[in-house]
mmCIF file of C-alpha atoms in Angstrom:
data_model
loop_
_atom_site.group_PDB
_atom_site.id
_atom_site.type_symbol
_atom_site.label_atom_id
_atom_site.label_comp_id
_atom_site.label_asym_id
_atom_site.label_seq_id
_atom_site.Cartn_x
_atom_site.Cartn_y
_atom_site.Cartn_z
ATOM 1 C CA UNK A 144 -9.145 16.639 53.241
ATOM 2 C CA UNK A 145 -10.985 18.280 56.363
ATOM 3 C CA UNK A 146 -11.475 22.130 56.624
ATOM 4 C CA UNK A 147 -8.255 23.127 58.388
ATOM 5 C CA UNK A 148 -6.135 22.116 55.660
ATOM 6 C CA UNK A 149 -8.339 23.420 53.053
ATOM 7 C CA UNK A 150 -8.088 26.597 54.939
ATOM 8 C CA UNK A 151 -4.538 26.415 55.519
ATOM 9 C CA UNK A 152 -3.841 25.386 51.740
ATOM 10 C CA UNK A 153 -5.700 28.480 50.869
ATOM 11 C CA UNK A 154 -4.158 31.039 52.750
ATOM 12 C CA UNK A 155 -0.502 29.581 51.704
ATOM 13 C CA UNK A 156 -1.684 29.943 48.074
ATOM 14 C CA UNK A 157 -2.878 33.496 48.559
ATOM 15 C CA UNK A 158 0.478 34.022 50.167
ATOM 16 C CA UNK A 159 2.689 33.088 48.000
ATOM 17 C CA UNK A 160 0.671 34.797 45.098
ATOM 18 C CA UNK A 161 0.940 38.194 47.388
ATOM 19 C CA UNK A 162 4.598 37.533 47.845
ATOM 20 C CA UNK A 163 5.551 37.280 44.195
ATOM 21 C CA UNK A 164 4.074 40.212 43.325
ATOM 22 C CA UNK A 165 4.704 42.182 47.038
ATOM 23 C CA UNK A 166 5.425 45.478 46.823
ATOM 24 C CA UNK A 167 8.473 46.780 48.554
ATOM 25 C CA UNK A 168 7.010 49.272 51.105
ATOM 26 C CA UNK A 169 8.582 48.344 54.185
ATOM 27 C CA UNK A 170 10.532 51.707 54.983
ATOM 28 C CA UNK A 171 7.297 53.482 54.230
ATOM 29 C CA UNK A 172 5.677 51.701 56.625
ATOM 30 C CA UNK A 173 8.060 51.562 59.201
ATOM 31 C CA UNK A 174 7.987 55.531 58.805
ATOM 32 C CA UNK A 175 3.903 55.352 58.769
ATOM 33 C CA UNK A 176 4.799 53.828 62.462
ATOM 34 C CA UNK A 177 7.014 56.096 63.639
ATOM 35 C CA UNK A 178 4.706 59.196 62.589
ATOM 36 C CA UNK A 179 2.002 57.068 64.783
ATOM 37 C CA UNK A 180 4.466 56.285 67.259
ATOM 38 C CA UNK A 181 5.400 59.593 67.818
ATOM 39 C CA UNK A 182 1.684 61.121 68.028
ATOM 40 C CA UNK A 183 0.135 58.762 70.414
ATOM 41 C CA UNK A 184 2.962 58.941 72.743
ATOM 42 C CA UNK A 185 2.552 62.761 72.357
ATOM 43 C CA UNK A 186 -0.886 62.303 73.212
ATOM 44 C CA UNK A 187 -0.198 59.687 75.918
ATOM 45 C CA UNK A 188 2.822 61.601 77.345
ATOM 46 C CA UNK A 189 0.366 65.083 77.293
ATOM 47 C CA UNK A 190 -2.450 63.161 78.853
ATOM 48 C CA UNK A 191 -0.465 61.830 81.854
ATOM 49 C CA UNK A 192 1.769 65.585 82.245
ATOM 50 C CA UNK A 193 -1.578 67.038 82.054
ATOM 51 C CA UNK A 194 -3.303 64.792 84.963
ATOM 52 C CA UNK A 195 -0.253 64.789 87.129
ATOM 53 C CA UNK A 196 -0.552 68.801 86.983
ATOM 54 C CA UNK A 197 -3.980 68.755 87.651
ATOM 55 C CA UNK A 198 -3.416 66.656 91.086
ATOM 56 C CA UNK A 199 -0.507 68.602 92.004
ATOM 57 C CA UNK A 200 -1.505 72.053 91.400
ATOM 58 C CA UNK A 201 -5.442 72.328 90.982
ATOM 59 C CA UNK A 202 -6.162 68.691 92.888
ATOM 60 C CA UNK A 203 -5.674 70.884 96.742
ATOM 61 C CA UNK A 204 -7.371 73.991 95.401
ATOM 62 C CA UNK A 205 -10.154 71.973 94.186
ATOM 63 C CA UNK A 206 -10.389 70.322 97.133
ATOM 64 C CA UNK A 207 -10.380 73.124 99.521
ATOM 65 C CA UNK A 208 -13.300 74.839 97.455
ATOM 66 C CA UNK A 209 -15.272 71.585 97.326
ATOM 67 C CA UNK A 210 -15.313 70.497 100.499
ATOM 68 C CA UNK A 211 -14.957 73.487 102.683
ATOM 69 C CA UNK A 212 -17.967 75.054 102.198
ATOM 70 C CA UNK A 213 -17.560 78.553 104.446
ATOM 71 C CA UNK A 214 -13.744 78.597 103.047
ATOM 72 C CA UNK A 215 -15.594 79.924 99.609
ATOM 73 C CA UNK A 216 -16.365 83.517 101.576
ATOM 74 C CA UNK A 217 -13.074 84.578 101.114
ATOM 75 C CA UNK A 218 -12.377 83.425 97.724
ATOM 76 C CA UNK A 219 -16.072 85.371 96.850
ATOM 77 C CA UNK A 220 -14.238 88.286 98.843
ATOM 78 C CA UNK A 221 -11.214 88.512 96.506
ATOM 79 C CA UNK A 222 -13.753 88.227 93.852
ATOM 80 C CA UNK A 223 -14.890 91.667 93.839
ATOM 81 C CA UNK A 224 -11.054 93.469 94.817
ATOM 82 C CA UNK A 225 -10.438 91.568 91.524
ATOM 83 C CA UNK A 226 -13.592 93.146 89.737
ATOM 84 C CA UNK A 227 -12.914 96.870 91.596
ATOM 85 C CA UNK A 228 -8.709 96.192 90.664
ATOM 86 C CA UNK A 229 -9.777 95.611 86.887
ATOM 87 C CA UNK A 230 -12.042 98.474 86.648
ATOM 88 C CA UNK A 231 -9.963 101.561 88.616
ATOM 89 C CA UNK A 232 -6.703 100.402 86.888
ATOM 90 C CA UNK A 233 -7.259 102.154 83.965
ATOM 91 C CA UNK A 234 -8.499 105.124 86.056
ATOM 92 C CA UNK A 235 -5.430 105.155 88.168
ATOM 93 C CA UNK A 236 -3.703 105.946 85.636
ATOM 94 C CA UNK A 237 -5.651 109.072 84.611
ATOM 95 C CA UNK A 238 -6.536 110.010 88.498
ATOM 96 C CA UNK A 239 -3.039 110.342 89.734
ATOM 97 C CA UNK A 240 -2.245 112.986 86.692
ATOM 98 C CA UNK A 241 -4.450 115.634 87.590
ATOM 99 C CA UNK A 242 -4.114 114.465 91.299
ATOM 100 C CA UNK A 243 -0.345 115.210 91.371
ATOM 101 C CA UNK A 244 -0.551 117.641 88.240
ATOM 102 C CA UNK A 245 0.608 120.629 90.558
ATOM 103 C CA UNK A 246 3.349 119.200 92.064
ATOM 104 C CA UNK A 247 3.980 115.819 90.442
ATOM 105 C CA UNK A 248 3.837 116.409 86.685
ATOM 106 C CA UNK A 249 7.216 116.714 86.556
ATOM 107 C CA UNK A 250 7.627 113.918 88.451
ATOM 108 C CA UNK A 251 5.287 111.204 86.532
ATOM 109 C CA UNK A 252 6.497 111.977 83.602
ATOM 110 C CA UNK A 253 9.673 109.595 83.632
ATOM 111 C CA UNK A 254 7.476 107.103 85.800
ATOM 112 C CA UNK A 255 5.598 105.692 82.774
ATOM 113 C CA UNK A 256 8.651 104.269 81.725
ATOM 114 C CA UNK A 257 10.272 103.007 84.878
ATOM 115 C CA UNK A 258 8.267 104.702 87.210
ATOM 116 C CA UNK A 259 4.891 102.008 86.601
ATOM 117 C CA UNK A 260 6.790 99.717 88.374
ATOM 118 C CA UNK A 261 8.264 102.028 90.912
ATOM 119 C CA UNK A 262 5.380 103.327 92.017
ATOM 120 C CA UNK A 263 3.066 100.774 91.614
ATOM 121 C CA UNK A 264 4.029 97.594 93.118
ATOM 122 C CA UNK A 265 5.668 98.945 96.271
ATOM 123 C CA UNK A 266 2.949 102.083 96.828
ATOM 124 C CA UNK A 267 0.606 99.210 97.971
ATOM 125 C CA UNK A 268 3.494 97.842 100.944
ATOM 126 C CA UNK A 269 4.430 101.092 101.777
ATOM 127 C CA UNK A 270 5.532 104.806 101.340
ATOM 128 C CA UNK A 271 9.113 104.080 102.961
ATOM 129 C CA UNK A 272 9.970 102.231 100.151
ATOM 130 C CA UNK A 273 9.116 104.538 97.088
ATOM 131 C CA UNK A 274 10.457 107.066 98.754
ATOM 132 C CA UNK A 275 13.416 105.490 98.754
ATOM 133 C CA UNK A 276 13.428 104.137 95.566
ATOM 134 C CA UNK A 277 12.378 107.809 94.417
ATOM 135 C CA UNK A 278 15.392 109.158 95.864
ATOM 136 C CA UNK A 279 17.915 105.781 95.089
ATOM 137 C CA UNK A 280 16.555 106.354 90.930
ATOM 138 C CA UNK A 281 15.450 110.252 90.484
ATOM 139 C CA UNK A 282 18.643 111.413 92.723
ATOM 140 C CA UNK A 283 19.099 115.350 90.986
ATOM 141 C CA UNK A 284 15.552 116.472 91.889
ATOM 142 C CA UNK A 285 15.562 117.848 95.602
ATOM 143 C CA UNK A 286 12.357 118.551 94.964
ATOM 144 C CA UNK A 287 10.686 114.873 94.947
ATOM 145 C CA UNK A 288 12.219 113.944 98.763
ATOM 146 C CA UNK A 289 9.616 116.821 99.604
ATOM 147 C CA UNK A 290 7.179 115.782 97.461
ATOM 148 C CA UNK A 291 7.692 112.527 97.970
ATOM 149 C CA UNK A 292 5.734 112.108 101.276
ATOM 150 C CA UNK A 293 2.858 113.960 99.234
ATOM 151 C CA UNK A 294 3.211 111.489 96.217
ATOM 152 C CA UNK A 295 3.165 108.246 98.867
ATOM 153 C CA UNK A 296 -0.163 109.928 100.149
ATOM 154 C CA UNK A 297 -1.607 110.325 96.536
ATOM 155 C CA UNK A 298 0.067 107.095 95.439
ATOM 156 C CA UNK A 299 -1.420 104.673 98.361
ATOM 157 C CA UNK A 300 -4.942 105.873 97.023
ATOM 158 C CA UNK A 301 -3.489 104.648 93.466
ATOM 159 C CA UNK A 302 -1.095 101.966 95.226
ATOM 160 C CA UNK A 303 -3.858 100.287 96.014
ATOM 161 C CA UNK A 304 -5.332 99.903 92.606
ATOM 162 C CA UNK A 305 -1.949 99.582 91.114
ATOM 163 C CA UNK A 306 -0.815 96.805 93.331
ATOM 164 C CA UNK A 307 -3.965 95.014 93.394
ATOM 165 C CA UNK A 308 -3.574 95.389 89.424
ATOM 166 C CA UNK A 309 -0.261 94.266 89.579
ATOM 167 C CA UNK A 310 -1.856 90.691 91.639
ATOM 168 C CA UNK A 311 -3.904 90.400 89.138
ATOM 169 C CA UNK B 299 17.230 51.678 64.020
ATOM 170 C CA UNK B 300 15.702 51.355 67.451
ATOM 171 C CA UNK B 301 14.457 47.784 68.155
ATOM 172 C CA UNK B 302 11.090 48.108 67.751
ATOM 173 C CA UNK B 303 11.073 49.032 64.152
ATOM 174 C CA UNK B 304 13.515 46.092 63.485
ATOM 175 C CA UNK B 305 10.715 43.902 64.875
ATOM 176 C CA UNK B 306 8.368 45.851 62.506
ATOM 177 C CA UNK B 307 10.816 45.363 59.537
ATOM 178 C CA UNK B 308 11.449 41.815 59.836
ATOM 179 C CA UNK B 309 7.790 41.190 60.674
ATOM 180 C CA UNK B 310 6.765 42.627 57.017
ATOM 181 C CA UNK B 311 9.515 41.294 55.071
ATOM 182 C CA UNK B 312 9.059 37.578 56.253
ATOM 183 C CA UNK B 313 5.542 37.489 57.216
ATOM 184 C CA UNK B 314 3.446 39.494 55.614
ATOM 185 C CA UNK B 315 2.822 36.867 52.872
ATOM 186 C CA UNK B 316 1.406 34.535 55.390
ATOM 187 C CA UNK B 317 -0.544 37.728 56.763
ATOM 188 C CA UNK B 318 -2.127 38.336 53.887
ATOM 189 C CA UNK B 319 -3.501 34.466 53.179
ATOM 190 C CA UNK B 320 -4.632 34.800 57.077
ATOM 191 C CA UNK B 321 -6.555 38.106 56.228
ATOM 192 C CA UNK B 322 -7.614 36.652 53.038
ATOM 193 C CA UNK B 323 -9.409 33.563 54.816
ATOM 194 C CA UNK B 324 -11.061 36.554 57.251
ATOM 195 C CA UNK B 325 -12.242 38.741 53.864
ATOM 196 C CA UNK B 326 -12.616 36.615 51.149
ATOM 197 C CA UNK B 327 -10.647 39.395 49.536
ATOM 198 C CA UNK B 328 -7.326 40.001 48.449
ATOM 199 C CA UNK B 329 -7.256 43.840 48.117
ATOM 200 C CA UNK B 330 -9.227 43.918 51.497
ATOM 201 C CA UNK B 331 -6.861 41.646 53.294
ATOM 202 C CA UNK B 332 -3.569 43.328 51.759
ATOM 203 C CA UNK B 333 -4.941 46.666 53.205
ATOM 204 C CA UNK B 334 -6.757 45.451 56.378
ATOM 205 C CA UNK B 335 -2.361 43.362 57.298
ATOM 206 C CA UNK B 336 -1.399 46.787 56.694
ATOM 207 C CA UNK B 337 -3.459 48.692 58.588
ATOM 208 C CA UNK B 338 -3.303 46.441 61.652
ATOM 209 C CA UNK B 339 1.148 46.086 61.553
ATOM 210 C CA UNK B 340 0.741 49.852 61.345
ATOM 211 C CA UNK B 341 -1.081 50.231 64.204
ATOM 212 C CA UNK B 342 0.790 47.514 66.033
ATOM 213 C CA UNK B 343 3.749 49.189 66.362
ATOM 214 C CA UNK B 344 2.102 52.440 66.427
ATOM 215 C CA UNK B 345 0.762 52.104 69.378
ATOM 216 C CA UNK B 346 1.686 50.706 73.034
ATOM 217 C CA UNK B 347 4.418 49.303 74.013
ATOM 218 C CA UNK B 348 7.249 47.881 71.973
ATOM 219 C CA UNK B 349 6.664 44.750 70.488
ATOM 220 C CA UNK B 350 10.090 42.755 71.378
ATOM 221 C CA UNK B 351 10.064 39.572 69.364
ATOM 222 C CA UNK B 352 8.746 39.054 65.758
ATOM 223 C CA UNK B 353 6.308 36.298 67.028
ATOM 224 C CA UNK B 354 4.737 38.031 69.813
ATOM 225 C CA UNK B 355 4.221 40.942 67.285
ATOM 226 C CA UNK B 356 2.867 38.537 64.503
ATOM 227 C CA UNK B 357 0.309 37.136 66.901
ATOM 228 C CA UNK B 358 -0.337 40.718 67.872
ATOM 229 C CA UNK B 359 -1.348 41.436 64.213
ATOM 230 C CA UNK B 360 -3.464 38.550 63.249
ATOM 231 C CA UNK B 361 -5.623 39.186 66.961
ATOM 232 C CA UNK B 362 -5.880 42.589 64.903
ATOM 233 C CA UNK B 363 -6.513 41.271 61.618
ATOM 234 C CA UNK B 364 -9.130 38.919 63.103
ATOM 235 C CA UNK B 365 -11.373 41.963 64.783
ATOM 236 C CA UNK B 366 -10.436 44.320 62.269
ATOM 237 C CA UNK B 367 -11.915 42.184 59.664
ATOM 238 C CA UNK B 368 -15.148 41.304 62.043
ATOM 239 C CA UNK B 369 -15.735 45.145 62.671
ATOM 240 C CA UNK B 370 -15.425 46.373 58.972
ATOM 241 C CA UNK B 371 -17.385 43.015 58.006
ATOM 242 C CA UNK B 372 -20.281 43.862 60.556
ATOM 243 C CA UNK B 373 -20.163 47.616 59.119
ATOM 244 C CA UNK B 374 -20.391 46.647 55.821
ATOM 245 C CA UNK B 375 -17.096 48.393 54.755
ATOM 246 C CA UNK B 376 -15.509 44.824 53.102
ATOM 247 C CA UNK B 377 -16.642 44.964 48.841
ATOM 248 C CA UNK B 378 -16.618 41.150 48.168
ATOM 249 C CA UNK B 379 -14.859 40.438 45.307
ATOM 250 C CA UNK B 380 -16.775 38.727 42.308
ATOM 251 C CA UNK B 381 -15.661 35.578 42.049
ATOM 252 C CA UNK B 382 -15.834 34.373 38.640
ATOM 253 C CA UNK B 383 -15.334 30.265 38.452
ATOM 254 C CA UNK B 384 -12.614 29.609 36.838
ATOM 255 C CA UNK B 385 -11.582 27.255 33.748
ATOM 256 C CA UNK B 386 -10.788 23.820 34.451
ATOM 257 C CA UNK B 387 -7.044 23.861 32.918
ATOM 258 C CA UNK B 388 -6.783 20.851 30.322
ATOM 259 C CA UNK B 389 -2.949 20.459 30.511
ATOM 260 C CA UNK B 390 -2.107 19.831 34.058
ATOM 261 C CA UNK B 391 -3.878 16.858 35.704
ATOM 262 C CA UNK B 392 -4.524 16.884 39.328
ATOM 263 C CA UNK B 393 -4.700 20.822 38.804
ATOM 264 C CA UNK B 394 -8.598 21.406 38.398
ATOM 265 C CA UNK B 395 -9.438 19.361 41.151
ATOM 266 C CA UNK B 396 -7.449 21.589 43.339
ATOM 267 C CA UNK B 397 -8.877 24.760 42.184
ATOM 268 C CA UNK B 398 -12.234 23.381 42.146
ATOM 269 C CA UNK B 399 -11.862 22.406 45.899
ATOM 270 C CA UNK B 400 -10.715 26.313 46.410
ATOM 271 C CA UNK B 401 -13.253 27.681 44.786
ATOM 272 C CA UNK B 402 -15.502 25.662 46.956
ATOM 273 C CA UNK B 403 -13.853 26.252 49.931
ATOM 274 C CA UNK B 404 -14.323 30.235 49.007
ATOM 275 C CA UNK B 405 -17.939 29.857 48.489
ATOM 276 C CA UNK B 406 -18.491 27.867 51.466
ATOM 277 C CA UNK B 407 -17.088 30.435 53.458
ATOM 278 C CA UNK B 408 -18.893 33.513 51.937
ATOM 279 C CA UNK B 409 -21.767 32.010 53.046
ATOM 280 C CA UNK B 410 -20.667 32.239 56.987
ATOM 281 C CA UNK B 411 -21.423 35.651 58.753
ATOM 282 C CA UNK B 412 -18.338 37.629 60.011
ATOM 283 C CA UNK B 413 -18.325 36.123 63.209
ATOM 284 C CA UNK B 414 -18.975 32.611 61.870
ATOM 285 C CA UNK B 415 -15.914 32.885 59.501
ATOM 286 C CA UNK B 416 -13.512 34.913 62.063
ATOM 287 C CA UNK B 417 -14.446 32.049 64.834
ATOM 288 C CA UNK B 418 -13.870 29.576 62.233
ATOM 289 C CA UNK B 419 -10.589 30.680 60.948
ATOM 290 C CA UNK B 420 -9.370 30.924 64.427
ATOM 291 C CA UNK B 421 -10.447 27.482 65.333
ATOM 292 C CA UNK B 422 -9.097 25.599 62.254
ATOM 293 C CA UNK B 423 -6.256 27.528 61.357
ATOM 294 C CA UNK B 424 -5.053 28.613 64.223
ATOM 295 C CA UNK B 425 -5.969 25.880 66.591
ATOM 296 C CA UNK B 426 -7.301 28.109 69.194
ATOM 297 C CA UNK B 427 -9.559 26.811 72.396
ATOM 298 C CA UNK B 428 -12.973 28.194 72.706
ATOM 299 C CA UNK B 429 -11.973 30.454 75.681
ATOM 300 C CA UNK B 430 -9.290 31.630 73.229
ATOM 301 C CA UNK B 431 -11.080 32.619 70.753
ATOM 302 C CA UNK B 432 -13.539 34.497 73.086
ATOM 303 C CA UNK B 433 -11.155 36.315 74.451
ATOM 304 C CA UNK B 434 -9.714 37.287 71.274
ATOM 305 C CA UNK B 435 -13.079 37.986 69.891
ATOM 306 C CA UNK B 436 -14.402 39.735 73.003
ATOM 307 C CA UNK B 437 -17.277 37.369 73.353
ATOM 308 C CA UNK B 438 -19.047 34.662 75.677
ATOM 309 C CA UNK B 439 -17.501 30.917 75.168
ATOM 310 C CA UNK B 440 -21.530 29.748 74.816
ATOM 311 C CA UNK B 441 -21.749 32.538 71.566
ATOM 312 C CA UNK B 442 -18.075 30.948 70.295
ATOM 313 C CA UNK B 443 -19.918 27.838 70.221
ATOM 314 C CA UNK B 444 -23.145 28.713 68.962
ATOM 315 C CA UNK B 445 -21.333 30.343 65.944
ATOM 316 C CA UNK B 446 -19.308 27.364 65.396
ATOM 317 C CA UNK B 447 -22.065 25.264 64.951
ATOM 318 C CA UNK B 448 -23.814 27.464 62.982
ATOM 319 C CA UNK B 449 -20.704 27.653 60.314
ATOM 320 C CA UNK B 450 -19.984 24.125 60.616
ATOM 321 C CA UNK B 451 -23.763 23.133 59.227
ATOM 322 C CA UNK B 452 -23.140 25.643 56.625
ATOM 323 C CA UNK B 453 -19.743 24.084 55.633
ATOM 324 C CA UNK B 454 -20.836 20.794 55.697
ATOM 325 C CA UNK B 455 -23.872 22.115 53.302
ATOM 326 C CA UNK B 456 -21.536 22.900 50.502
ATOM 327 C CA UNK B 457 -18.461 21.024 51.524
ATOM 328 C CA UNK B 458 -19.917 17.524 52.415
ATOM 329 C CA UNK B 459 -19.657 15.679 55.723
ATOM 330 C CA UNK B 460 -16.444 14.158 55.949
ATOM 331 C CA UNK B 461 -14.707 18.070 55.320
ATOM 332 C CA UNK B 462 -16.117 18.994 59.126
ATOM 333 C CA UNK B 463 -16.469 15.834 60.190
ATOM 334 C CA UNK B 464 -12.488 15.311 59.969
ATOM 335 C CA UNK B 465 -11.764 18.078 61.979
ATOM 336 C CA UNK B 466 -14.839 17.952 64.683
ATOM 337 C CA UNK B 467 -12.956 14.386 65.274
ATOM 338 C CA UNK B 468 -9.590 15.843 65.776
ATOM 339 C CA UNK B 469 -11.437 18.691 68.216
ATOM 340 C CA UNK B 470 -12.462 16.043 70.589
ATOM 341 C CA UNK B 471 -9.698 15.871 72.827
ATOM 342 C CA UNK B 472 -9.381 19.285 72.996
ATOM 343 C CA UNK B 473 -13.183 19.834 73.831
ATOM 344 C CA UNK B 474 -12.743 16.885 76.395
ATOM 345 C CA UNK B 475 -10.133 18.899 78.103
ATOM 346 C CA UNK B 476 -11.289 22.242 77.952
ATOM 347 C CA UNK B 477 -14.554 20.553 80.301
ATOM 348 C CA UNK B 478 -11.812 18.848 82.457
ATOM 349 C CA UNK B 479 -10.558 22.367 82.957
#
């Protein structure tokens, strides 16, 4: 009898010993699958969401900074409005107090609630608009259309910060 | 049940047996190969895409089994089993003989390397080409052949001539057309 049916003979005889004695763990293997199934195309599925974002999104950005070399000025420029935006924010919110304390006070009192959004993200566009918006939300004080003007001077100093904070 | 896990399910209820006694010829163990069939249906249909028929998953599995065993072979993770001879059994005639020719058979391959048993197994039972088993294998077709003549002098050491010498005969053909190729 040559090798191949010695070998054959062998592994049928191992077989059938395995198979009288198998154990029945099919389901719990089918389940070990699944479990494996389900993490590697987790993994897969993350892996090729994750590259597609890259191209789309950071692939032009990356690009741009790479290979235009003078286009890096400006995005070294924004650098430090990002550095001076982190740094006054927390002082614009102390400045403006004693800034407006005289006339103001009053006035930024209700704005920490609402008025942080009021007067920060439009003071950076422009003074028409908070003035408006001072007048369209705080309508039964006359006094804030006069001091309005003198809050859109003290709040583009602080506009700036705030709406640079607010990009950030 | 979604269809791959009916492959999987069918696959382990009808040929895992067989599996095993593949794996076992690969190990030279049987608690090795039961956990080395496992392992590699696991991560069969674990892994890529669905396997659709229950014999394109089974050959799936024993290309598995076959570098699975070679790579925890090579890293010495495989315990061989102590194989104690066992007692010729006075009652049944015919009976020794056999086990006496398995026992052989079992010592004769313990004496191959990894590679040299894996490329043996797939040549004899399987009845794979050269470039087949390289492939499977991830080697050159000059290696395949170099370790098949390697195991074959050690077979024929503890198995006698006419064991390889059958089947180098009946390999002829397929040698003559592999070089036609």
């Amino acid at each position: 009898m040559d090798v191949s049916m010695q070998l054959r003979d062998l592994a049928n005889s191992v077989g059938e010993d395995f198979a009288m004695n198998a154990p029945d763990d099919t389901a719990r293997l089918v389940g070990k699958a699944r479990r494996g199934r389900m993490v590697w195309s987790t993994g897969v599925g993350a892996a090729v969401v994750g590259s597609a974002a890259s191209l789309a999104f950071g692939g032009p950005a990356l690009a741009s900074v790479l290979t235009s070399g003078p286009d890096v000025a400006p995005a070294g420029s924004t650098t430090p409005s990002a550095t001076a935006s982190v740094s006054p924010s927390p002082d614009a919110s102390v400045t403006p107090s004693p800034s407006t304390s005289p006339s103001a006070t009053p006035s930024t009192t209700p704005l920490p609630g609402t008025g942080g959004s009021l007067g920060g993200v439009p003071g950076g566009v422009g003074g028409d608009d908070d003035a408006a918006e001072n007048e369209s939300h705080d309508s039964g004080d006359s006094h804030e259309s006069a001091d309005g003007t003198k809050v859109d001077d003290s709040t583009k100093t602080g506009g700036d910060h705030e709406s640079e904070g607010s990009d950030d | 049940m979604s269809a791959w896990a009916q492959v999987m399910e069918t696959l382990v209820r009808q040929r895992r047996p067989a599996l095993v006694g593949y794996a076992y010829l690969l190990t030279g163990s049987r608690s090795e190969a039961e956990d080395l069939v496992q392992d590699a249906i696991v991560r069969t249909f674990a892994r890529g895409r669905a396997k659709t028929s229950v014999r394109e998953a089974e050959a799936y599995v024993k290309r598995a089994i076959a570098n699975e065993a070679v790579n925890r072979a090579r890293h010495g993770l495989v315990v061989r089993e102590n194989r104690v001879k066992l007692a010729e059994p006075v009652t049944v005639p015919g009976h020794s003989a056999r086990i006496d020719a398995r026992t052989d058979l079992e010592a004769a391959l313990d004496t191959l390397s990894p590679r040299e048993r894996a490329v043996t197994v797939l040549k004899y039972v399987d009845d794979l080409t050269i470039a087949s088993i390289a492939a499977v294998l991830k080697l050159n077709d000059g290696t395949v052949k170099r370790y098949l003549a390697n195991a074959a002098v050690k077979l024929r050491e503890r198995l006698g001539d006419d064991a390889v010498n059958d089947s180098e005969r009946r390999t002829v053909p397929v040698t003559l057309t592999e070089s036609r190729i």
